[in-house]
């Protein structure tokens, strides 16, 4: 048994809504990840001096920018439509973030994530509401 014109139209409308909803979620996740990346970069460069006058940051504080490698290696990826990932590819980013037996923690990604988390939730809600208003 085939669908009538009304059922066909409703099925297409539902598929369109699902695509628009997914597009809104994907966009909100990427935007939130970009805000985490920006906050992590900002925390690294805030108040830092590079070159001969470089002074390491205090333990527990974000690392101070010296060469710019740490800041420039923070990237965003979206492995799936339902997720976004902010990663630092600098070889020493793990030592800064989690510390080691010789180096104290100087986290920069987790504090950025924690600071942006409430905004990310709000952003997701607003994008979904905006997508729903189109119908």
Coordinates of N, CA and C in Angstrom, one line a residue, residues 42-135:
X42 N 43.2 32.2 25.1 CA 43.3 33.5 25.9 C 44.0 33.3 27.2
X43 N 43.7 32.1 27.9 CA 44.3 31.9 29.2 C 45.8 31.7 29.1
X44 N 46.3 31.2 28.0 CA 47.7 30.9 27.8 C 48.4 32.3 27.6
X45 N 47.8 33.1 26.8 CA 48.5 34.4 26.4 C 48.2 35.5 27.4
X46 N 47.3 35.4 28.3 CA 47.0 36.5 29.3 C 48.2 36.8 30.2
X47 N 48.7 37.9 30.1 CA 49.8 38.4 31.0 C 51.1 37.7 30.8
X48 N 51.3 37.0 29.7 CA 52.6 36.3 29.5 C 53.6 37.1 28.7
X49 N 54.8 36.9 29.0 CA 55.9 37.6 28.3 C 56.8 36.5 27.7
X50 N 57.1 36.6 26.4 CA 57.9 35.6 25.7 C 59.3 36.1 25.6
X51 N 60.2 35.2 25.1 CA 61.6 35.6 24.9 C 62.4 35.5 26.2
X52 N 63.5 36.4 26.3 CA 64.4 36.3 27.4 C 63.7 36.6 28.7
X53 N 62.7 37.4 28.7 CA 62.0 37.8 29.9 C 60.9 36.9 30.3
X54 N 60.7 35.7 29.7 CA 59.7 34.8 29.9 C 59.8 34.2 31.4
X55 N 58.7 34.2 32.1 CA 58.6 33.7 33.4 C 57.5 32.6 33.4
X56 N 57.9 31.4 33.8 CA 56.8 30.3 33.9 C 55.7 30.7 34.8
X57 N 54.5 30.3 34.5 CA 53.4 30.6 35.4 C 53.5 29.8 36.7
X58 N 52.7 30.2 37.7 CA 52.6 29.5 38.9 C 51.9 28.2 38.8
X59 N 52.3 27.2 39.6 CA 51.6 25.9 39.5 C 50.1 26.1 39.8
X60 N 49.3 25.4 39.0 CA 47.9 25.5 39.1 C 47.3 26.6 38.2
X61 N 48.1 27.5 37.6 CA 47.7 28.5 36.7 C 47.9 28.1 35.3
X62 N 47.2 28.6 34.3 CA 47.5 28.2 32.9 C 48.9 28.6 32.5
X63 N 49.5 27.8 31.7 CA 50.9 28.0 31.3 C 51.1 29.4 30.6
X64 N 52.2 30.0 30.8 CA 52.5 31.3 30.1 C 53.0 31.0 28.7
X65 N 52.6 31.9 27.8 CA 53.0 31.8 26.4 C 54.4 32.1 26.3
X66 N 55.2 31.3 25.6 CA 56.6 31.6 25.3 C 56.8 31.6 23.8
X67 N 56.7 30.4 23.2 CA 57.0 30.3 21.7 C 55.7 30.4 20.9
X68 N 54.5 30.2 21.6 CA 53.3 30.2 20.9 C 52.8 28.8 20.3
X69 N 53.7 27.8 20.5 CA 53.4 26.5 20.0 C 52.2 25.9 20.7
X70 N 52.1 26.0 22.0 CA 50.9 25.4 22.7 C 49.6 26.1 22.3
X71 N 49.6 27.4 22.2 CA 48.4 28.1 21.8 C 48.0 27.8 20.3
X72 N 49.0 27.7 19.5 CA 48.7 27.5 18.0 C 48.3 26.1 17.7
X73 N 48.5 25.2 18.6 CA 48.2 23.8 18.3 C 46.9 23.3 18.9
X74 N 46.0 24.2 19.3 CA 44.7 23.9 19.8 C 43.8 23.9 18.7
X75 N 43.2 22.7 18.4 CA 42.3 22.6 17.2 C 41.0 22.0 17.6
X76 N 40.0 22.2 16.7 CA 38.6 21.7 16.9 C 38.4 20.7 15.8
X77 N 37.7 19.6 16.2 CA 37.3 18.6 15.2 C 35.9 18.1 15.6
X78 N 35.1 17.6 14.6 CA 33.8 17.1 14.8 C 33.8 15.6 14.3
X79 N 34.2 14.7 15.2 CA 34.2 13.3 14.7 C 32.9 12.8 14.3
X80 N 31.8 13.2 14.9 CA 30.4 12.9 14.5 C 29.6 14.2 14.5
X81 N 28.4 14.1 14.0 CA 27.5 15.2 14.0 C 27.1 15.6 15.4
X82 N 27.1 14.6 16.3 CA 26.7 14.8 17.7 C 27.8 15.2 18.6
X83 N 28.9 15.5 18.2 CA 30.0 15.8 19.1 C 31.0 16.7 18.5
X84 N 31.7 17.4 19.4 CA 32.8 18.3 19.0 C 34.0 18.1 19.9
X85 N 35.2 18.2 19.4 CA 36.3 17.9 20.3 C 37.3 19.0 20.1
X86 N 37.9 19.5 21.3 CA 38.9 20.5 21.3 C 40.2 19.8 21.8
X87 N 41.2 19.8 21.0 CA 42.4 19.0 21.3 C 43.7 19.9 21.1
X88 N 44.6 19.7 22.0 CA 45.9 20.4 21.8 C 46.9 19.4 21.3
X89 N 47.5 19.6 20.2 CA 48.5 18.7 19.6 C 49.9 19.1 19.9
X90 N 50.2 20.1 20.8 CA 51.5 20.4 21.2 C 52.1 19.2 22.0
X91 N 53.3 18.8 21.7 CA 53.9 17.6 22.4 C 53.9 17.6 23.9
X92 N 53.9 18.8 24.5 CA 54.0 18.9 25.9 C 52.7 19.4 26.6
X93 N 51.6 19.4 25.8 CA 50.3 19.9 26.4 C 49.8 19.0 27.5
X94 N 50.0 17.7 27.4 CA 49.6 16.8 28.4 C 50.3 17.0 29.7
X95 N 51.6 17.3 29.7 CA 52.4 17.6 30.9 C 51.9 18.9 31.5
X96 N 51.6 19.9 30.7 CA 51.0 21.1 31.3 C 49.6 20.9 31.9
X97 N 48.8 20.2 31.2 CA 47.4 20.0 31.7 C 47.3 19.1 32.9
X98 N 48.1 18.0 32.9 CA 47.9 17.0 34.0 C 49.1 17.0 35.0
X99 N 50.3 17.6 34.6 CA 51.4 17.5 35.4 C 52.2 16.2 35.3
X100 N 53.3 16.2 35.9 CA 54.2 14.9 35.9 C 54.9 14.9 37.2
X101 N 55.8 13.9 37.4 CA 56.6 13.8 38.6 C 57.5 15.0 38.8
X102 N 57.9 15.7 37.7 CA 58.8 16.8 37.8 C 58.1 18.2 37.5
X103 N 56.9 18.1 37.0 CA 56.3 19.4 36.6 C 54.9 19.5 37.2
X104 N 54.6 20.6 37.8 CA 53.2 20.7 38.4 C 52.2 20.9 37.3
X105 N 50.9 20.7 37.7 CA 49.8 20.9 36.7 C 49.8 22.4 36.4
X106 N 49.5 22.7 35.1 CA 49.2 24.1 34.7 C 48.1 23.9 33.7
X107 N 46.9 23.6 34.2 CA 45.8 23.2 33.3 C 45.3 24.5 32.5
X108 N 44.9 24.2 31.3 CA 44.4 25.3 30.4 C 43.2 24.9 29.7
X109 N 43.0 23.6 29.4 CA 41.9 23.1 28.6 C 40.7 22.8 29.6
X110 N 40.9 22.1 30.7 CA 39.8 21.8 31.6 C 39.1 23.1 32.2
X111 N 39.9 24.1 32.6 CA 39.3 25.3 33.1 C 38.5 26.0 32.0
X112 N 39.0 26.0 30.8 CA 38.3 26.6 29.6 C 37.0 25.9 29.4
X113 N 37.0 24.6 29.4 CA 35.8 23.8 29.2 C 34.8 24.1 30.3
X114 N 35.3 24.1 31.6 CA 34.4 24.4 32.7 C 33.8 25.8 32.6
X115 N 34.5 26.8 32.2 CA 34.1 28.1 32.1 C 33.0 28.3 31.0
X116 N 33.2 27.6 29.9 CA 32.3 27.7 28.7 C 31.1 26.8 28.8
X117 N 31.1 25.8 29.7 CA 30.0 24.8 29.8 C 28.6 25.4 29.9
X118 N 28.4 26.3 30.9 CA 27.0 26.9 31.0 C 26.6 27.7 29.7
X119 N 27.5 28.4 29.1 CA 27.2 29.1 27.9 C 26.9 28.1 26.7
X120 N 27.6 27.0 26.7 CA 27.4 26.0 25.7 C 26.0 25.4 25.8
X121 N 25.5 25.2 27.0 CA 24.1 24.7 27.2 C 23.1 25.7 26.7
X122 N 23.3 26.9 27.0 CA 22.4 28.0 26.6 C 22.5 28.1 25.1
X123 N 23.6 28.1 24.5 CA 23.8 28.2 23.1 C 23.0 27.1 22.3
X124 N 23.1 25.9 22.8 CA 22.5 24.7 22.2 C 20.9 24.9 22.3
X125 N 20.4 25.4 23.5 CA 19.0 25.6 23.6 C 18.5 26.7 22.6
X126 N 19.3 27.8 22.5 CA 18.9 28.9 21.6 C 18.9 28.4 20.2
X127 N 19.9 27.7 19.8 CA 19.9 27.2 18.4 C 18.8 26.2 18.1
X128 N 18.4 25.4 19.0 CA 17.3 24.4 18.8 C 16.0 25.2 18.7
X129 N 15.8 26.2 19.6 CA 14.6 27.0 19.6 C 14.5 27.7 18.3
X130 N 15.6 28.3 17.8 CA 15.6 29.0 16.5 C 15.2 28.1 15.4
X131 N 15.7 26.9 15.4 CA 15.4 25.9 14.3 C 13.9 25.5 14.4
X132 N 13.4 25.4 15.6 CA 12.0 25.0 15.8 C 11.0 26.1 15.3
X133 N 11.5 27.4 15.5 CA 10.6 28.5 15.1 C 10.4 28.6 13.6
X134 N 11.3 28.0 12.8 CA 11.2 28.0 11.4 C 10.0 27.2 10.8
X135 N 9.4 26.4 11.7 CA 8.3 25.6 11.2 C 7.0 26.0 11.6

